[in-house]
């Protein structure tokens, strides 16, 4: 099938990928739009994984103040260059992340930030809740791990469902931004404020 300029333009508008990448994806998918999108997504995620090891020392500090000024957040999100930090896409990402913090109240950026004693205490609580269930130990361990996964989704920013589109996590959102902007992006730290807390 012949790939037309109109097809490339449509795919580019839908994905934000480069012209050549769109043309290659459409060629690979024999002109099938949905397969081309999937191809680009796979390529983008592979590219994002490669970029994850690169230094990210530029970026922005963003904030969000909720209507009524009762809750607010500040967040530092880093990228590799000041050029990317000034793009609308990066600024929108920072704004969305700041809003996410106000809305879903995470405590940590990622699982690695949770102190071991906090995790141990959570495990003990979950094990105590299941103690009288009569289930074998190997089943109890799986249940505790399942409850820990839910705990991560509540307290870790990157594990939370994205507030604007809960079909993806915050980590998925950042990975897509890495694929689109072509640089490593790191959520460095955040603070959440609420009146009376």
N, CA and C of each residue as an Amber inpcrd file, in Angstrom:
protein
   591
   0.8400000  -1.1860000   0.0000000   0.0000000   0.0000000   0.0000000
   0.8840000   1.2480000   0.0000000   0.4710000   2.2530000  -0.7450000
   1.2200000   3.4990000  -0.8240000   0.8800000   4.3850000   0.3690000
   1.9100000   4.8950000   1.0360000   1.7210000   5.7990000   2.1690000
   1.6610000   7.2270000   1.6330000   0.5290000   7.8850000   1.8600000
   0.3500000   9.2500000   1.3450000   0.7460000  10.2890000   2.3820000
   0.9510000  11.4980000   1.9140000   1.2820000  12.6150000   2.8040000
   0.1490000  12.8590000   3.8000000  -1.0850000  12.7060000   3.3430000
  -2.2480000  12.9040000   4.2220000  -2.2490000  11.8880000   5.3580000
  -1.8810000  10.6390000   5.0430000  -1.8310000   9.5940000   6.0800000
  -0.7550000   9.9210000   7.1150000   0.3970000  10.3700000   6.6250000
   1.4950000  10.7390000   7.5260000   1.0680000  11.9040000   8.4140000
   0.4140000  12.8920000   7.8150000  -0.0310000  14.0780000   8.5500000
  -1.0380000  13.7000000   9.6420000  -1.9620000  12.8050000   9.3110000
  -2.9720000  12.3620000  10.2800000  -2.3140000  11.6230000  11.4480000
  -1.3720000  10.7410000  11.1410000  -0.6830000   9.9840000  12.1920000
   0.1630000  10.9110000  13.0540000   0.8130000  11.8650000  12.4260000
   1.6300000  12.8430000  13.1590000   0.7690000  13.6670000  14.1040000
  -0.4200000  14.0880000  13.6360000  -1.3270000  14.8690000  14.4830000
  -1.8130000  14.0500000  15.6750000  -2.0160000  12.7680000  15.4590000
  -2.5360000  11.9020000  16.5260000  -1.4790000  11.5160000  17.5560000
  -0.2220000  11.4080000  17.1120000   0.8150000  10.8810000  18.0110000
   1.8840000  11.8770000  18.4130000   2.0690000  12.9240000  17.6200000
   3.1350000  13.8790000  17.9050000   4.5120000  13.3780000  17.4830000
   4.5580000  12.2260000  16.8040000   5.8420000  11.6700000  16.3520000
   6.3450000  12.4390000  15.1320000   7.6220000  12.2790000  14.8290000
   8.2210000  12.9550000  13.6860000   7.6990000  12.4260000  12.3620000
   7.8520000  13.2200000  11.2980000   7.3490000  12.8610000   9.9670000
   7.9430000  11.5320000   9.5000000   9.2570000  11.4010000   9.5940000
   9.9190000  10.1800000   9.1330000   9.4690000   8.9630000   9.9490000
   9.3490000   9.1460000  11.2740000   8.8800000   8.0500000  12.1330000
   7.4740000   7.6220000  11.7360000   6.5940000   8.6030000  11.4500000
   5.2230000   8.2950000  11.0380000   5.2080000   7.5440000   9.7080000
   6.0290000   7.9990000   8.7760000   6.0810000   7.3390000   7.4630000
   6.5660000   5.8960000   7.6130000   7.6120000   5.7050000   8.4070000
   8.1360000   4.3570000   8.6370000   7.1100000   3.4570000   9.3210000
   6.3840000   4.0140000  10.2940000   5.3750000   3.2360000  11.0220000
   4.2470000   2.8100000  10.0860000   3.8000000   3.7280000   9.2340000
   2.7360000   3.4050000   8.2790000   3.2050000   2.3760000   7.2530000
   4.4510000   2.4930000   6.8340000   5.0100000   1.5170000   5.8980000
   5.0620000   0.1460000   6.5540000   5.5440000   0.1070000   7.7870000
   5.6380000  -1.1390000   8.5510000   4.2650000  -1.7810000   8.7460000
   3.2270000  -0.9410000   8.9320000   1.8630000  -1.4260000   9.2050000
   1.0230000  -1.5440000   7.9330000   1.6590000  -1.4370000   6.7690000
   0.9430000  -1.5140000   5.4870000  -0.2300000  -0.5440000   5.4100000
  -0.0320000   0.6560000   5.9600000  -1.0450000   1.7020000   5.8730000
  -2.1330000   1.6270000   6.9230000  -2.1080000   0.6060000   7.7900000
  -3.1210000   0.4760000   8.8410000  -2.8220000   1.4800000   9.9570000
  -3.7380000   2.4340000  10.1580000  -3.5290000   3.5220000  11.1030000
  -3.3010000   3.0070000  12.5280000  -4.1980000   2.1200000  13.0000000
  -4.1080000   1.6280000  14.3820000  -2.8180000   0.8510000  14.6290000
  -2.4210000   0.0360000  13.6550000  -1.1640000  -0.7120000  13.8070000
   0.0360000   0.2390000  13.8080000  -0.0550000   1.3050000  13.0190000
   1.0280000   2.2960000  12.9840000   1.1600000   3.0040000  14.3240000
   0.0180000   3.3380000  14.9370000   0.0310000   3.9760000  16.2730000
   0.6830000   3.0350000  17.2710000   0.2870000   1.7560000  17.2440000
   0.8440000   0.7570000  18.1540000   2.3530000   0.6090000  17.9410000
   2.7700000   0.6010000  16.6830000   4.1900000   0.5030000  16.3390000
   4.9640000   1.6850000  16.9370000   4.4170000   2.8970000  16.7790000
   5.0660000   4.0950000  17.3270000   5.1340000   4.0400000  18.8470000
   4.0600000   3.5640000  19.4680000   4.0540000   3.4600000  20.9290000
   5.1450000   2.5070000  21.4130000   5.2620000   1.3700000  20.7490000
   6.2990000   0.3970000  21.1410000   7.6850000   0.9950000  20.9530000
   7.8900000   1.6850000  19.8430000   9.1770000   2.3280000  19.5830000
   9.4710000   3.3850000  20.6420000   8.4560000   4.1600000  20.9730000
   8.6130000   5.2330000  21.9590000   8.9700000   4.7020000  23.3300000
   8.3170000   3.6110000  23.7440000   8.6000000   3.0310000  25.0540000
  10.0010000   2.4540000  25.0890000  10.4390000   1.8500000  23.9900000
  11.8000000   1.3180000  23.9270000  12.8150000   2.4580000  24.0040000
  12.5150000   3.5440000  23.3030000  13.3970000   4.7110000  23.3280000
  13.4390000   5.3210000  24.7190000  12.2730000   5.3980000  25.3630000
  12.1970000   5.9730000  26.7090000  13.0380000   5.1660000  27.6920000
  13.0120000   3.8520000  27.5730000  13.8020000   3.0070000  28.4680000
  15.2960000   3.2820000  28.2940000  15.7430000   3.5060000  27.0530000
  17.1530000   3.8010000  26.7970000  17.5580000   5.1420000  27.4010000
  16.6390000   6.1040000  27.3980000  16.9640000   7.4570000  27.8740000
  16.9760000   7.5550000  29.4060000  16.4100000   6.5680000  30.0900000
  16.2410000   6.6320000  31.5380000  17.5540000   6.7530000  32.3080000
  18.6550000   6.3340000  31.7020000  19.9370000   6.3930000  32.4130000
  20.6570000   7.7310000  32.2310000  20.1410000   8.6010000  31.3780000
  20.8130000   9.8720000  31.1120000  20.5260000  10.8860000  32.2090000
  21.5040000  11.7670000  32.4440000  21.3900000  12.8000000  33.4710000
  20.2720000  13.7890000  33.1320000  19.5110000  14.1570000  34.1500000
  18.4410000  15.1450000  33.9800000  18.6420000  16.2330000  35.0380000
  19.3420000  17.3000000  34.6580000  19.6870000  18.3580000  35.6140000
  19.0240000  19.6930000  35.3290000  18.2260000  19.7710000  34.2780000
  17.4430000  20.9730000  33.9870000  16.0030000  20.6910000  34.4110000
  15.0950000  21.5840000  34.0810000  13.6960000  21.3160000  34.3940000
  12.9880000  22.5210000  34.9680000  11.9160000  22.2330000  35.6820000
  11.0750000  23.2930000  36.2440000  10.5920000  22.9240000  37.6360000
  10.2510000  23.9660000  38.3750000   9.4870000  23.7940000  39.6040000
   8.1010000  24.3250000  39.2830000   7.1270000  23.4630000  39.4330000
   5.7510000  23.8510000  39.1350000   4.9200000  23.8580000  40.3940000
   3.7440000  24.4980000  40.3090000   2.8510000  24.4930000  41.4600000
   1.4080000  24.4480000  41.0010000   0.5540000  24.0790000  41.9190000
  -0.8800000  24.0660000  41.6570000  -1.5740000  24.4520000  42.9500000
  -2.4780000  25.4060000  42.8620000  -3.2890000  25.8150000  44.0140000
  -4.7300000  25.4860000  43.6730000  -5.3410000  24.6400000  44.5000000
  -6.7150000  24.2200000  44.2440000  -7.6860000  25.3630000  44.5030000
  -8.7970000  25.3400000  43.7760000  -9.8120000  26.3660000  43.9300000
 -10.1900000  26.5180000  45.4060000 -10.2680000  27.7260000  45.8820000
 -10.5580000  27.9790000  47.2890000  -9.2960000  28.1240000  48.1210000
  -8.1590000  27.8440000  47.5300000  -6.8480000  27.9980000  48.1760000
  -6.7290000  27.2410000  49.4970000  -7.3310000  26.0500000  49.5470000
  -7.2330000  25.2180000  50.7500000  -6.1670000  24.1310000  50.6210000
  -5.7510000  23.8460000  49.3750000  -4.7200000  22.8350000  49.1400000
  -3.8500000  23.2850000  47.9670000  -2.5630000  22.9540000  48.0560000
  -1.6230000  23.3480000  47.0070000  -0.4520000  22.3710000  46.9890000
   0.3120000  22.4220000  45.9010000   1.5110000  21.5840000  45.8200000
   2.5990000  22.3030000  45.0420000   3.8240000  21.8740000  45.2970000
   4.9890000  22.3000000  44.5120000   5.7330000  21.0350000  44.1260000
   6.2570000  21.0270000  42.8930000   6.9530000  19.8430000  42.3990000
   8.1610000  20.2600000  41.5600000   9.2400000  19.4860000  41.6770000
  10.4060000  19.6790000  40.8140000  10.4580000  18.5060000  39.8430000
  10.4090000  18.8270000  38.5520000  10.5100000  17.8160000  37.5020000
  11.7190000  18.1850000  36.6480000  12.6230000  17.2320000  36.4690000
  13.8580000  17.4910000  35.7280000  13.8490000  16.8430000  34.3530000
  14.5620000  17.4970000  33.4290000  14.7950000  16.9670000  32.0880000
  16.2620000  17.2450000  31.7680000  16.6730000  16.9470000  30.5480000
  18.0900000  17.0730000  30.2030000  18.5000000  18.4770000  29.7660000
  17.5950000  19.2100000  29.1130000  17.9620000  20.5230000  28.5760000
  16.9310000  21.5810000  28.9260000  17.3930000  22.8160000  28.9820000
  16.5020000  23.9470000  29.2130000  15.5260000  24.1190000  28.0510000
  15.9650000  23.7370000  26.8530000  15.1080000  23.8310000  25.6690000
  13.8220000  23.0290000  25.8650000  13.9460000  21.7880000  26.3230000
  12.7670000  20.9460000  26.5630000  11.9560000  21.4830000  27.7380000
  12.6340000  21.9830000  28.7610000  11.9230000  22.5170000  29.9290000
  10.9970000  23.6680000  29.5440000  11.3210000  24.4000000  28.4840000
  10.5130000  25.5420000  28.0660000   9.3930000  25.1670000  27.0930000
   9.3100000  23.9010000  26.6930000   8.2590000  23.5050000  25.7480000
   6.9090000  23.4430000  26.4450000   5.8530000  23.6580000  25.6700000
   4.4910000  23.5860000  26.2140000   4.1850000  22.1960000  26.7680000
   4.6690000  21.1490000  26.0750000   4.4010000  19.7800000  26.5240000
   4.9980000  19.5040000  27.9010000   6.2370000  19.9500000  28.1160000
   6.8810000  19.7190000  29.4130000   6.1800000  20.5310000  30.5020000
   5.8540000  21.7700000  30.2020000   5.1820000  22.6180000  31.1870000
   3.8080000  22.0550000  31.5500000   3.1070000  21.4900000  30.5620000
   1.8100000  20.8720000  30.8370000   1.9770000  19.6370000  31.7110000
   3.0250000  18.8640000  31.4610000   3.3110000  17.6950000  32.2910000
   3.5270000  18.1090000  33.7380000   4.3350000  19.1310000  33.9570000
   4.6210000  19.6020000  35.3210000   3.3330000  20.0720000  35.9920000
   2.5150000  20.8040000  35.2590000   1.2410000  21.2900000  35.7980000
   0.3180000  20.1240000  36.1610000   0.2340000  19.1340000  35.2710000
  -0.6020000  17.9580000  35.5340000  -0.1250000  17.1920000  36.7610000
   1.1890000  17.0770000  36.9190000   1.7410000  16.3670000  38.0720000
   1.4590000  17.1230000  39.3670000   1.5670000  18.4420000  39.3300000
   1.2740000  19.2490000  40.5220000  -0.2000000  19.1010000  40.9140000
  -1.0840000  19.0830000  39.9160000  -2.5130000  18.8990000  40.1790000
  -2.7820000  17.4930000  40.7400000  -2.0890000  16.5030000  40.2050000
  -2.2260000  15.1150000  40.6720000  -1.9140000  15.0210000  42.1660000
  -0.8780000  15.7190000  42.5880000  -0.4560000  15.6830000  43.9920000
  -1.5410000  16.2580000  44.8950000  -2.1470000  17.3520000  44.4800000
  -3.2240000  17.9500000  45.2790000  -4.4220000  17.0030000  45.3230000
  -4.7700000  16.4130000  44.1690000  -5.9720000  15.5910000  44.0740000
  -5.8500000  14.2480000  44.7980000  -4.7200000  13.5440000  44.6310000
  -4.6270000  12.1800000  45.1400000  -3.6860000  12.0030000  46.3390000
  -3.0930000  13.0610000  46.8050000  -2.3230000  13.0840000  48.0630000
  -1.2450000  12.0070000  48.2110000  -0.3640000  11.8390000  47.2300000
   0.7230000  10.8750000  47.4240000   1.6680000  11.3600000  48.5310000
   2.4160000  10.4220000  49.0680000   3.3820000  10.7530000  50.1200000
   4.8110000  10.6690000  49.5820000   5.0320000   9.7080000  48.6850000
   6.3670000   9.4600000  48.1370000   6.3450000   9.5820000  46.6150000
   7.5070000   9.8230000  46.0170000   7.5990000   9.8470000  44.5580000
   7.4690000   8.4180000  44.0330000   8.2530000   7.4790000  44.5900000
   8.2320000   6.0940000  44.1030000   8.4130000   5.1250000  45.2700000
   8.2930000   3.8410000  44.9720000   8.4280000   2.7910000  45.9950000
   9.7860000   2.8440000  46.6850000  10.8050000   3.2040000  45.9110000
  12.1590000   3.2360000  46.4610000  12.3060000   4.2780000  47.5680000
  11.3930000   5.2480000  47.6260000  11.4720000   6.3120000  48.6270000
  10.8230000   5.9290000  49.9550000  10.0800000   4.8240000  49.9850000
   9.3950000   4.4130000  51.2170000  10.4230000   3.7860000  52.1530000
  10.5400000   4.3090000  53.3830000  11.4960000   3.7110000  54.3370000
  11.1330000   2.2510000  54.6280000  12.1310000   1.4230000  54.8160000
  11.9160000  -0.0110000  55.0450000  11.0560000  -0.2650000  56.2800000
  11.2350000   0.5760000  57.3220000  10.4320000   0.3600000  58.5380000
   8.9440000   0.6200000  58.2960000   8.6270000   1.5370000  57.3970000
   7.2250000   1.8010000  57.0490000   6.6420000   0.5940000  56.3120000
   7.4000000   0.0480000  55.3660000   6.9460000  -1.1400000  54.6370000
   6.7680000  -2.3300000  55.5690000   7.7030000  -2.4910000  56.4940000
   7.6260000  -3.6040000  57.4370000   6.3770000  -3.4840000  58.3050000
   6.0770000  -2.2660000  58.7400000   4.8830000  -2.0380000  59.5630000
   3.6110000  -2.3490000  58.7750000   3.5760000  -1.9460000  57.5140000
   2.4150000  -2.2520000  56.6550000   2.2520000  -3.7610000  56.5030000
   3.3570000  -4.4660000  56.2640000   3.2950000  -5.9300000  56.1370000
   2.7340000  -6.5600000  57.4140000   3.1960000  -6.0660000  58.5710000
   2.7180000  -6.6020000  59.8540000   1.2250000  -6.3660000  60.0330000
   0.7590000  -5.1850000  59.6570000  -0.6700000  -4.8630000  59.7750000
  -1.4900000  -5.7970000  58.8890000  -1.0600000  -5.9730000  57.6320000
  -1.8020000  -6.8360000  56.7040000  -1.7780000  -8.2830000  57.1700000
  -0.6360000  -8.7380000  57.6860000  -0.5290000 -10.1140000  58.1780000
  -1.4470000 -10.3120000  59.3830000  -1.5030000  -9.3040000  60.2890000
  -2.3700000  -9.3920000  61.4700000  -3.8480000  -9.4340000  61.0610000
  -4.2040000  -8.6730000  60.0230000  -5.5870000  -8.6690000  59.5440000
  -5.9950000 -10.0490000  59.0270000  -5.0510000 -10.7850000  58.4760000
  -5.3410000 -12.0850000  57.8700000  -5.0500000 -13.2630000  58.8040000
  -4.5700000 -12.9930000  60.0160000  -4.1090000 -14.0500000  60.9180000
  -5.1750000 -15.0950000  61.2110000  -6.4280000 -14.6960000  61.3620000
  -7.4900000 -15.6280000  61.7250000  -8.2140000 -16.2250000  60.5220000
  -7.6760000 -16.0270000  59.3450000  -8.3610000 -16.4820000  58.1340000
  -8.2380000 -17.9880000  57.9100000  -7.2220000 -18.6020000  58.5160000
  -7.0260000 -20.0320000  58.3480000  -6.3820000 -20.4170000  57.0260000
  -5.9290000 -19.4410000  56.2740000  -5.2980000 -19.7200000  54.9790000
  -3.8350000 -20.1230000  55.1910000  -3.2870000 -20.9460000  54.2830000
  -1.8700000 -21.3380000  54.4040000  -0.9380000 -20.1270000  54.2510000
   0.2630000 -20.2510000  54.8040000   1.2280000 -19.1420000  54.8000000
   1.5480000 -18.6300000  53.4030000   1.7300000 -19.5380000  52.4230000
   2.0950000 -19.0790000  51.0830000   0.9560000 -18.2680000  50.4500000
  -0.2840000 -18.5630000  50.8010000  -1.4310000 -17.7770000  50.3110000
  -1.4620000 -16.4330000  51.0330000  -1.2060000 -16.4700000  52.3370000
  -1.1840000 -15.2190000  53.1200000  -0.1180000 -14.2670000  52.5860000
   1.0450000 -14.8080000  52.2280000   2.1200000 -13.9680000  51.6770000
   1.6700000 -13.2750000  50.3950000   0.9520000 -14.0170000  49.5360000
   0.4570000 -13.4290000  48.2910000  -0.5800000 -12.3400000  48.5620000
  -1.4300000 -12.5730000  49.5430000  -2.4450000 -11.5760000  49.8970000
  -1.7760000 -10.3130000  50.4310000  -0.7790000 -10.4860000  51.2900000
  -0.0420000  -9.3370000  51.8370000   0.6230000  -8.5590000  50.7140000
   1.2530000  -9.2640000  49.7710000   1.8960000  -8.5810000  48.6380000
   0.8650000  -7.8380000  47.7820000  -0.3130000  -8.4400000  47.6050000
  -1.3850000  -7.7770000  46.8630000  -1.8470000  -6.5020000  47.5570000
  -1.9450000  -6.5630000  48.8860000  -2.3330000  -5.3710000  49.6530000
  -1.2430000  -4.3010000  49.5860000   0.0180000  -4.7370000  49.5500000
   1.1270000  -3.7840000  49.4100000   1.0550000  -3.0760000  48.0580000
   0.6840000  -3.8010000  46.9910000   0.5280000  -3.1820000  45.6720000
  -0.5100000  -2.0640000  45.7260000  -1.6230000  -2.3200000  46.3980000
  -2.6620000  -1.2910000  46.5500000  -2.1310000  -0.1020000  47.3530000
  -1.3330000  -0.4060000  48.3800000  -0.7220000   0.6430000  49.1950000
   0.1800000   1.5310000  48.3330000   0.9900000   0.9060000  47.4580000
   1.8630000   1.6720000  46.5580000   1.0380000   2.6120000  45.6730000
  -0.0950000   2.1100000  45.1820000  -0.9430000   2.9230000  44.3070000
  -1.5490000   4.1140000  45.0500000  -1.6630000   4.0150000  46.3540000
  -2.1910000   5.1280000  47.1400000  -1.1140000   6.1460000  47.4890000
   0.0760000   5.6780000  47.8850000   1.0720000   6.5870000  48.4650000
   2.2180000   6.9800000  47.5440000   2.4050000   6.2700000  46.4220000
   3.5170000   6.5660000  45.5050000   2.9860000   7.2830000  44.2660000
   3.4740000   8.4780000  44.0210000   3.0110000   9.2790000  42.8990000
   3.0800000   8.5130000  41.5800000   4.2150000   7.8780000  41.2820000
   4.3670000   7.2270000  39.9710000   3.4800000   5.9980000  39.8090000
   3.0230000   5.3960000  40.9040000   2.1530000   4.2150000  40.8340000
   0.6720000   4.5730000  40.7930000   0.3360000   5.8270000  41.0630000
  -1.0710000   6.2310000  41.0850000  -1.6720000   6.2590000  39.6850000
  -2.9780000   5.9640000  39.5880000  -3.6530000   6.1880000  38.3080000
  -3.6400000   7.6920000  38.0330000  -3.4140000   8.0810000  36.7870000
  -3.3730000   9.4990000  36.4310000  -4.7760000  10.0860000  36.5840000
  -4.8940000  11.1900000  37.3010000  -6.1900000  11.7790000  37.6280000
  -7.0130000  12.1530000  36.3960000  -6.3680000  12.5870000  35.3280000
  -7.0940000  13.0060000  34.1250000  -7.4450000  11.8390000  33.1990000
  -6.7810000  10.6930000  33.3850000  -7.0310000   9.5250000  32.5380000
  -6.5820000   8.2870000  33.3000000  -7.5140000   7.6700000  34.0490000
  -7.1170000   6.5660000  34.9230000  -6.8340000   5.2550000  34.1900000
  -6.8050000   5.2990000  32.8480000  -6.3920000   4.1030000  32.1130000
  -4.8640000   3.9740000  32.1080000  -4.1710000   5.0080000  32.6080000
  -2.7170000   4.9320000  32.7120000  -2.2630000   5.4550000  34.0690000
  -1.0500000   5.0490000  34.4480000  -0.4730000   5.5260000  35.7000000
   0.3360000   6.7940000  35.4300000   0.7590000   7.4420000  36.4970000
   1.6260000   8.6140000  36.3590000   2.9390000   8.2020000  35.6980000
   3.4310000   7.0100000  36.0170000   4.6540000   6.5200000  35.3860000
   4.4660000   6.3910000  33.8730000   3.2920000   5.8920000  33.4430000
   2.9940000   5.8050000  32.0070000   2.9980000   7.1920000  31.3720000
   2.4150000   8.1610000  32.0800000   2.3590000   9.5400000  31.5850000
   3.7680000  10.0920000  31.3590000   4.6470000   9.8840000  32.3330000
   6.0250000  10.3690000  32.2280000   6.7630000   9.6380000  31.1020000
   6.5420000   8.3320000  30.9780000   7.1820000   7.5510000  29.9140000
   6.7670000   8.0630000  28.5340000   5.4900000   8.3910000  28.3710000
   5.0160000   8.9480000  27.0990000   5.6670000  10.2930000  26.8160000
   5.8380000  11.0980000  27.8730000   6.4930000  12.4020000  27.6990000
   7.9470000  12.2180000  27.2900000   8.6230000  11.2310000  27.8630000
  10.0150000  10.9370000  27.5010000  10.0780000  10.5530000  26.0240000
   9.1560000   9.6900000  25.5960000   9.1370000   9.2490000  24.1970000
   8.8600000  10.4210000  23.2600000   7.9580000  11.3050000  23.6610000
   7.5740000  12.4180000  22.7830000   8.6440000  13.5060000  22.7350000
   9.2130000  13.8390000  23.9070000  10.1600000  14.9520000  23.9790000
  11.6040000  14.5390000  23.7010000  11.8770000  13.2420000  23.7730000
  13.2030000  12.7530000  23.4110000  14.2640000  12.9480000  24.4710000
  13.8580000  13.1960000  25.7110000  14.8170000  13.3590000  26.8060000
  14.3530000  12.5900000  28.0290000  15.3080000  12.2580000  28.8840000
  14.9550000  11.6460000  30.1600000  14.2140000  12.6760000  31.0080000
  13.1910000  12.2420000  31.7070000  12.4230000  13.1110000  32.6030000
  12.3320000  12.4080000  33.9520000  12.6290000  13.1480000  35.0120000
  12.6490000  12.5890000  36.3610000  11.8280000  13.4700000  37.2850000
  10.9190000  12.8540000  38.0360000  10.2220000  13.5850000  39.0970000
  11.1600000  13.5620000  40.2920000  11.6860000  14.7230000  40.6550000
  12.7090000  14.7810000  41.6940000  12.1030000  14.7810000  43.1030000
  11.1270000  15.6740000  43.3430000  10.5410000  15.7950000  44.6850000
   9.2780000  16.6440000  44.6110000   8.4790000  16.5720000  45.6690000
   7.2770000  17.4050000  45.7330000   6.8980000  17.6540000  47.1860000
   6.0560000  18.6540000  47.3660000   5.5020000  18.9770000  48.6750000
   4.0200000  19.3020000  48.4750000   3.2090000  18.8290000  49.3830000
   1.7740000  19.1190000  49.3380000   1.3900000  19.8660000  50.6000000
   0.5720000  20.8930000  50.4230000   0.1040000  21.7010000  51.5540000
  -1.4130000  21.6290000  51.6150000  -1.9560000  21.5440000  52.8380000
  -3.3980000  21.6330000  53.0010000  -3.6710000  22.4050000  54.2760000
  -4.6050000  23.3560000  54.2000000  -4.9370000  24.1900000  55.3560000
  -5.3560000  23.2880000  56.5100000  -4.7710000  23.5320000  57.6740000
  -5.1320000  22.7710000  58.8790000  -4.3100000  21.5250000  59.1110000
  -3.4590000  21.1540000  58.1620000  -2.6250000  19.9420000  58.3550000
  -1.2410000  20.3160000  58.8350000
